[in-house]
Short mmCIF file of C-alpha atoms in Angstrom, two decimals:
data_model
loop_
_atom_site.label_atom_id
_atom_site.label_comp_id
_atom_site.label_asym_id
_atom_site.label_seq_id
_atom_site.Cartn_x
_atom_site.Cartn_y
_atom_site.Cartn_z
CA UNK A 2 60.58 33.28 65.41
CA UNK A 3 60.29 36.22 62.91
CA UNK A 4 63.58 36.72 60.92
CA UNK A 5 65.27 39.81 61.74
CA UNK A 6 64.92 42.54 59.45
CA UNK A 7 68.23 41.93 58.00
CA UNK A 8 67.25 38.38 57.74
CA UNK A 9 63.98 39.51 56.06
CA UNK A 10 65.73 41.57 53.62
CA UNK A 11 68.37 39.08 52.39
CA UNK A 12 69.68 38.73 49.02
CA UNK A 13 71.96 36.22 47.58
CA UNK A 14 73.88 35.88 44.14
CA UNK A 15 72.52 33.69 41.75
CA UNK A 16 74.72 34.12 39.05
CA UNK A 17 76.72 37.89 37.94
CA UNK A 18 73.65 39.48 37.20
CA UNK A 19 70.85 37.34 39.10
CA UNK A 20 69.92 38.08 42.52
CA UNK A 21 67.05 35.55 45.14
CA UNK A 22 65.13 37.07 48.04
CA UNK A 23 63.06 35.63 49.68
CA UNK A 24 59.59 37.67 51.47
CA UNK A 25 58.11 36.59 54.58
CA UNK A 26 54.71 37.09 56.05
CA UNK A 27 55.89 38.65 59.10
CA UNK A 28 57.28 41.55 57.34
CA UNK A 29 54.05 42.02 55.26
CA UNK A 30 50.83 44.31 55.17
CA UNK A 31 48.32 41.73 55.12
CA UNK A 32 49.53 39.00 52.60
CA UNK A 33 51.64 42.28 50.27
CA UNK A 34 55.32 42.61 51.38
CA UNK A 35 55.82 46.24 53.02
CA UNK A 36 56.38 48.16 49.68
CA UNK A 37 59.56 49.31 52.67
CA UNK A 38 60.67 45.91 52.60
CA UNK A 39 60.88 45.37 49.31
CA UNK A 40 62.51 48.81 48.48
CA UNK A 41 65.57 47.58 50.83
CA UNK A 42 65.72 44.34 48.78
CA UNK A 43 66.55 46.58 45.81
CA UNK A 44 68.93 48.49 47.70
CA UNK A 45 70.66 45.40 48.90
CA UNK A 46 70.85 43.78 45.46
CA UNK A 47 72.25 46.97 44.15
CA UNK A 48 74.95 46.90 47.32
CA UNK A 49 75.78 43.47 46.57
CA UNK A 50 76.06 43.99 42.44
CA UNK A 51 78.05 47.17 42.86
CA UNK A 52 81.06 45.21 45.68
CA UNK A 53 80.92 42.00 43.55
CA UNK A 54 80.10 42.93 39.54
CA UNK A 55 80.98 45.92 39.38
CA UNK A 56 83.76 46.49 42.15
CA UNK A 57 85.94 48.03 39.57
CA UNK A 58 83.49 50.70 39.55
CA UNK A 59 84.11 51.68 43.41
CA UNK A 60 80.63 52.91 43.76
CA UNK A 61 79.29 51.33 46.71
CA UNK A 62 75.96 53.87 47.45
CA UNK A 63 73.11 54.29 46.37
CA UNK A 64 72.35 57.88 45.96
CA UNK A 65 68.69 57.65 43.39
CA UNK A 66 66.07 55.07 43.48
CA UNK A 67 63.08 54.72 41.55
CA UNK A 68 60.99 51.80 41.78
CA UNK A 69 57.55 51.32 40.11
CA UNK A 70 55.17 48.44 41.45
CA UNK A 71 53.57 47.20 38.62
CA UNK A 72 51.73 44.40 40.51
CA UNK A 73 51.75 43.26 44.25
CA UNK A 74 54.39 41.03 45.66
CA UNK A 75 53.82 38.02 47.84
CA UNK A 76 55.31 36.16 50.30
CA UNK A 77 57.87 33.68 49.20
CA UNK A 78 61.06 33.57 46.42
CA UNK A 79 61.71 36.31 44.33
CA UNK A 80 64.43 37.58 41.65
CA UNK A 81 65.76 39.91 41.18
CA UNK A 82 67.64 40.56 37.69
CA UNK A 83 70.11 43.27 36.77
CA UNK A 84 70.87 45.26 33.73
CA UNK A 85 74.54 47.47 33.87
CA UNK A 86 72.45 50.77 32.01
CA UNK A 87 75.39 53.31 32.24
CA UNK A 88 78.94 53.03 33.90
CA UNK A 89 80.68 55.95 34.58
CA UNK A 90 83.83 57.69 36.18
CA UNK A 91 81.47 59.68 38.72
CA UNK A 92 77.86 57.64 38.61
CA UNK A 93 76.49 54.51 37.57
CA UNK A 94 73.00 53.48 36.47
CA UNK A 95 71.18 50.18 36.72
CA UNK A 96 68.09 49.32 36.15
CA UNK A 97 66.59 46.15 38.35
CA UNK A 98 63.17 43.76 37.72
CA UNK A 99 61.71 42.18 40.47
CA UNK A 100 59.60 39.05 39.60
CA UNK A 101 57.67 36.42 41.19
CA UNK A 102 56.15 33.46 39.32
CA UNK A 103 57.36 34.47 35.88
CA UNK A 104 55.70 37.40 36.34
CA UNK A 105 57.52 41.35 36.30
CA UNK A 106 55.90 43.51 40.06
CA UNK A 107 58.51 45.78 40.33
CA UNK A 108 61.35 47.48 38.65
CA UNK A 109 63.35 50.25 39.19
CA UNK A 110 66.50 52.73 38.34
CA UNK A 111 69.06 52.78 40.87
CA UNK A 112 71.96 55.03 40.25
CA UNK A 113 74.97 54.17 42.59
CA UNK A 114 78.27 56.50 43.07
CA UNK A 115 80.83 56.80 45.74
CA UNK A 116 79.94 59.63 48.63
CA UNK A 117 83.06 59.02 50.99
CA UNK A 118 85.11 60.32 47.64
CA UNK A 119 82.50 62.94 46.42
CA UNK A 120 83.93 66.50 45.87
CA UNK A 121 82.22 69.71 44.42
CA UNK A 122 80.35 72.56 45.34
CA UNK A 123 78.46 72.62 48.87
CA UNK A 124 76.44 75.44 50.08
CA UNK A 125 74.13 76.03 53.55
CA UNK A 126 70.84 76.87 51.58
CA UNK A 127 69.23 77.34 55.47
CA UNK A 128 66.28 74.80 54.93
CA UNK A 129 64.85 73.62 58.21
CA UNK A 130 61.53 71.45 59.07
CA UNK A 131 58.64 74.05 58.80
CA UNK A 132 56.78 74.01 60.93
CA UNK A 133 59.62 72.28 63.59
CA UNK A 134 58.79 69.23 65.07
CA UNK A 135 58.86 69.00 69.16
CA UNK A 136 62.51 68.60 70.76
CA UNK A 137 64.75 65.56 69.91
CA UNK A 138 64.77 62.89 72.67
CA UNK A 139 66.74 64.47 75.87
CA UNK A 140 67.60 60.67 76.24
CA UNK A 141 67.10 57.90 74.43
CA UNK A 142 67.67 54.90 76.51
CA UNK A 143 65.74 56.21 78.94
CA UNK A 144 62.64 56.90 76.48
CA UNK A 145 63.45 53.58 75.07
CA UNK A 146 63.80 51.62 78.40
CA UNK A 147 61.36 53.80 80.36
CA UNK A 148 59.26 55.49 77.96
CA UNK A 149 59.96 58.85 79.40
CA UNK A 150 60.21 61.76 77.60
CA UNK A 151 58.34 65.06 78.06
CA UNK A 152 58.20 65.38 74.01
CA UNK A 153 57.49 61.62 72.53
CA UNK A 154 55.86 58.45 73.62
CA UNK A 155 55.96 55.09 72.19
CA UNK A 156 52.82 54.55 69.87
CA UNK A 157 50.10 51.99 70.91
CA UNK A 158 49.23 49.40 69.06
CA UNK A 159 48.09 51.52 65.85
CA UNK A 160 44.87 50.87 63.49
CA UNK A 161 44.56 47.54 62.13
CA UNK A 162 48.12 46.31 63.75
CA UNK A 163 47.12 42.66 63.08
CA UNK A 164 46.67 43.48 58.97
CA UNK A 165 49.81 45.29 59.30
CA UNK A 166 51.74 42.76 60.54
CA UNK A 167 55.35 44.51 59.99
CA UNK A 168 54.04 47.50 62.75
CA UNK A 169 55.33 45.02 65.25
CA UNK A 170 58.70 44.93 64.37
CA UNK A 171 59.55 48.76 65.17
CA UNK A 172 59.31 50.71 67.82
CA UNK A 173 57.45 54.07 66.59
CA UNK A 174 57.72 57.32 69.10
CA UNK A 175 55.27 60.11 68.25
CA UNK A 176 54.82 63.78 70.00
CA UNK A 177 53.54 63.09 73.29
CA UNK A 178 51.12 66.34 72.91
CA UNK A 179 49.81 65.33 69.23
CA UNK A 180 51.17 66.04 65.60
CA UNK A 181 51.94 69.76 65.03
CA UNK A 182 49.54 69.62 61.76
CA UNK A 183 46.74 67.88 60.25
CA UNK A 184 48.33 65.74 57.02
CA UNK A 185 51.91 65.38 58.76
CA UNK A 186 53.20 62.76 60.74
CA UNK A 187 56.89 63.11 62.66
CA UNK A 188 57.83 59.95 64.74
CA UNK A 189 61.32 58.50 65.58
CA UNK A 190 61.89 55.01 64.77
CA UNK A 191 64.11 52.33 65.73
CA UNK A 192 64.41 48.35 64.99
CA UNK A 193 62.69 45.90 67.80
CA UNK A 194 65.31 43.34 67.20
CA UNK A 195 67.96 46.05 68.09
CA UNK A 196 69.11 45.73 64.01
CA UNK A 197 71.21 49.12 63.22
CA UNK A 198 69.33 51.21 60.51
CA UNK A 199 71.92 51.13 57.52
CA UNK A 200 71.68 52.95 54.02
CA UNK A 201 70.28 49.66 52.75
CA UNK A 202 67.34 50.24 55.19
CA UNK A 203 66.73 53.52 54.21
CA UNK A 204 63.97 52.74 51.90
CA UNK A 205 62.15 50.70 54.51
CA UNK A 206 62.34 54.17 56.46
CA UNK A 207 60.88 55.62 53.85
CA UNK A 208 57.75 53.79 53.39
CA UNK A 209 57.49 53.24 57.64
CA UNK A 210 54.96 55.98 59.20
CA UNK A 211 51.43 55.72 60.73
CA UNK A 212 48.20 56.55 59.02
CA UNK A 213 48.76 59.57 57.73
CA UNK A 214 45.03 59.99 56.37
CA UNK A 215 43.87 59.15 60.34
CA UNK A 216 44.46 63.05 61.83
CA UNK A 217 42.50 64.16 58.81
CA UNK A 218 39.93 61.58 58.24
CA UNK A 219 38.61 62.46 62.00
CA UNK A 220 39.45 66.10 61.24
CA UNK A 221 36.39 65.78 58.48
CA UNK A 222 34.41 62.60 59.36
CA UNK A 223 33.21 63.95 63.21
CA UNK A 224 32.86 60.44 64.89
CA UNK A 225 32.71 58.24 61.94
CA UNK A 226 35.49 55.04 62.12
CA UNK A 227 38.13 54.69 60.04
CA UNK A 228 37.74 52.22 57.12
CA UNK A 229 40.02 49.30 56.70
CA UNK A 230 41.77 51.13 53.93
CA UNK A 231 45.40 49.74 52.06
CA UNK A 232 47.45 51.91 50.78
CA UNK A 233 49.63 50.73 48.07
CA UNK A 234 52.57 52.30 46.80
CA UNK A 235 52.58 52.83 42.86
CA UNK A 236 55.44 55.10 42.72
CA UNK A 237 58.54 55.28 44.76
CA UNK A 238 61.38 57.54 44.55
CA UNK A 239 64.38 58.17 47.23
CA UNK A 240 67.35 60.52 47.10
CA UNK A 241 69.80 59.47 49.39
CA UNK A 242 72.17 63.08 50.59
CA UNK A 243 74.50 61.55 53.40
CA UNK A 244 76.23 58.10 54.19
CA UNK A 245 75.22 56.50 57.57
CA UNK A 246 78.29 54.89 59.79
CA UNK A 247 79.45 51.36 58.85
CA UNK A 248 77.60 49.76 61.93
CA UNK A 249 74.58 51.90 61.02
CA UNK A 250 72.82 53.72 63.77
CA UNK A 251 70.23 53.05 66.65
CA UNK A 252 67.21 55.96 65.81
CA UNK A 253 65.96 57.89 62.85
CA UNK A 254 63.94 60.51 62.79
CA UNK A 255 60.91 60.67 59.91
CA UNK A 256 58.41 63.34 58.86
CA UNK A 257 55.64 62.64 56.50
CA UNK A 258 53.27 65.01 54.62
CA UNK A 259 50.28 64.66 52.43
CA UNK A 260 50.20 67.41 50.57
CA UNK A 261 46.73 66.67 48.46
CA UNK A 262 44.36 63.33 48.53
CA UNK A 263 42.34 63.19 45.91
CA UNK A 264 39.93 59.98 44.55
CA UNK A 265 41.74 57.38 46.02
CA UNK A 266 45.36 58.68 44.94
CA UNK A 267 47.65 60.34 47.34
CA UNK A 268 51.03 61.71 47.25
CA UNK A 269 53.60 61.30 50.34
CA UNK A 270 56.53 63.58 50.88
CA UNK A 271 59.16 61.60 53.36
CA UNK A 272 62.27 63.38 55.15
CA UNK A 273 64.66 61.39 56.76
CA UNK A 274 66.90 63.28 59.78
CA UNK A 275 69.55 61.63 62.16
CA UNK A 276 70.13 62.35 65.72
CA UNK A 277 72.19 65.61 64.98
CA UNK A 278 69.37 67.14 62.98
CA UNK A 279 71.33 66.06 59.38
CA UNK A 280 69.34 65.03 56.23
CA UNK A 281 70.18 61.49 55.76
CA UNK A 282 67.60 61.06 52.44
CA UNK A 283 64.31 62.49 50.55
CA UNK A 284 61.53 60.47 49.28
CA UNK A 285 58.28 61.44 47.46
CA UNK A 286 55.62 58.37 46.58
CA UNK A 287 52.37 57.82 44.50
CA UNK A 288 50.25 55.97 46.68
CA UNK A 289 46.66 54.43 46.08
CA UNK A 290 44.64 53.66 48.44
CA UNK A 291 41.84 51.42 48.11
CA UNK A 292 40.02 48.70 50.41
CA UNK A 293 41.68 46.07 52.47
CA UNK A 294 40.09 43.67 50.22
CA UNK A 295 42.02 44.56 47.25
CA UNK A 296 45.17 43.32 49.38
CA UNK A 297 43.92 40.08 50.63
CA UNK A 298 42.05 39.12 47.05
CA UNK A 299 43.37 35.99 45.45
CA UNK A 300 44.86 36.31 42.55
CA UNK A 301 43.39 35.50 39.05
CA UNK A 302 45.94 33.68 36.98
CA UNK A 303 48.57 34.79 38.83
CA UNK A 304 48.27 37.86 37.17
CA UNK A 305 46.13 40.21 39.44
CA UNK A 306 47.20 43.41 39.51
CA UNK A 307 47.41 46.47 42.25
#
């Protein structure tokens, strides 16, 4: 049975400073971990370090992430070790390495501070989704349990669902009448296992979406198929602007833009809503994207790259 994804995203102390996870292939694109997957595994160290380590801190959220992937992941162990960068009355800074075999893939910033305490100036700046996406859900259970809504529908089985193995472990709900624009994907997601999304999840919401190069490929290519194409993350940043409940929450709602693609390099703009409409994080990625062969390649030495 596939682990749940709370399961998936585990992490346990090794020692103050030293945390294990451990990837498996059903949460992977091909034989990668979800670059989603592993952003939550930072996130969840960071959780962990911040109500164990540093407790005296009292800065349980994450509110900034950066992660760079310096080479891909793979299934199986991986550590995670911390470095206490900045401690501070109001914010706290860590930086994190991920590695696998002796060797560094991923590290990252993660600044942490406390947002049930957070005071200061707020304003209504009057920002809204442009252009709007279709209605919210008039019911969920019903478009969950029936699939009826006259606004969304659950996907089908998307491009190359048996490379991208971790598809099958959300439920995705697009506009039942088509995206609203070439280049930009809305869908509302939620867990197959029934798993509450939590802040720790976040940044697998983040890096969860559909094809966003289909719409336009077909938009330019007239007829021609899709190539297998993977499309690594190089660059991730998240900026997390609200605190979900304790228990988490059933839904999210995603959009995702691609603003310019450009020899092989794209960038990825990510808003995160909750049911009431309220921005729950940001997230902007580089993201290459090359063949499927790069992903499935054996490594040289252990020490093949992206």
């Amino acid at each position: 049975m596939a682990p749940t994804f709370a399961e998936a995203t585990a992490v346990r102390a090794v020692d103050s400073h030293t945390y294990a996870a451990d990837f498996n292939s059903e949460w992977c694109v091909g034989s990668v971990p979800h670059g989603g997957v592993v952003t939550s595994v930072f996130l969840r160290a960071a959780a962990t370090h911040f109500r164990t380590t540093l407790a005296a801190q009292d800065q349980p959220h994450t509110i900034s992430l950066h992660l760079e992937f310096l080479r891909r992941t793979q299934e199986g162990p991986a550590t995670l070790v911390v470095r206490d960068v900045k401690l501070g009355r109001q914010t706290s800074t860590v930086h994190v390495v991920l590695s696998q075999d002796g060797l560094e893939e991923v590290i990252g910033y993660l600044t942490h501070s406390n947002m049930d305490t957070e005071s200061g100036l707020s304003l209504k700046t009057g920002w809204s989704l442009r252009p709007p996406p279709p209605s919210p859900p008039a019911d969920f259970a019903a478009l969950l349990a029936r699939n009826e809504d006259p606004s969304w529908v659950k996907q089908a089985k998307g491009p190359f669902s048996k490379f991208r193995k971790v598809t099958s472990h959300v439920r995705t709900f697009l506009p039942r009448r088509g995206q609203v624009e070439p280049g930009l994907v809305d869908e509302w997601l939620r867990l197959e296992s029934g798993d509450r999304f939590t802040n720790e999840s976040i940044g697998f919401v983040a890096d969860f979406f559909p094809l966003t190069v289909e719409g336009l490929w077909h938009r330019e290519q007239k007829g021609k198929p899709l190539p297998s194409f993977w499309f690594p993350t190089a660059v991730l940043n998240l900026d997390v602007k609200k605190t979900l409940p304790p228990g988490g929450v059933e839904w999210l709602f995603v959009r995702v833009r691609a603003k310019s693609i450009r020899n092989g390099r794209m960038d990825i703009e990510v808003v995160i809503l909750d049911e009431v409409g309220e921005v729950v994080a940001l997230s902007h990625h580089v993201v290459l994207v090359v063949s499927t062969e790069r992903n499935i390649a054996g490594r040289r030495n252990g020490r093949t790259k992206i």
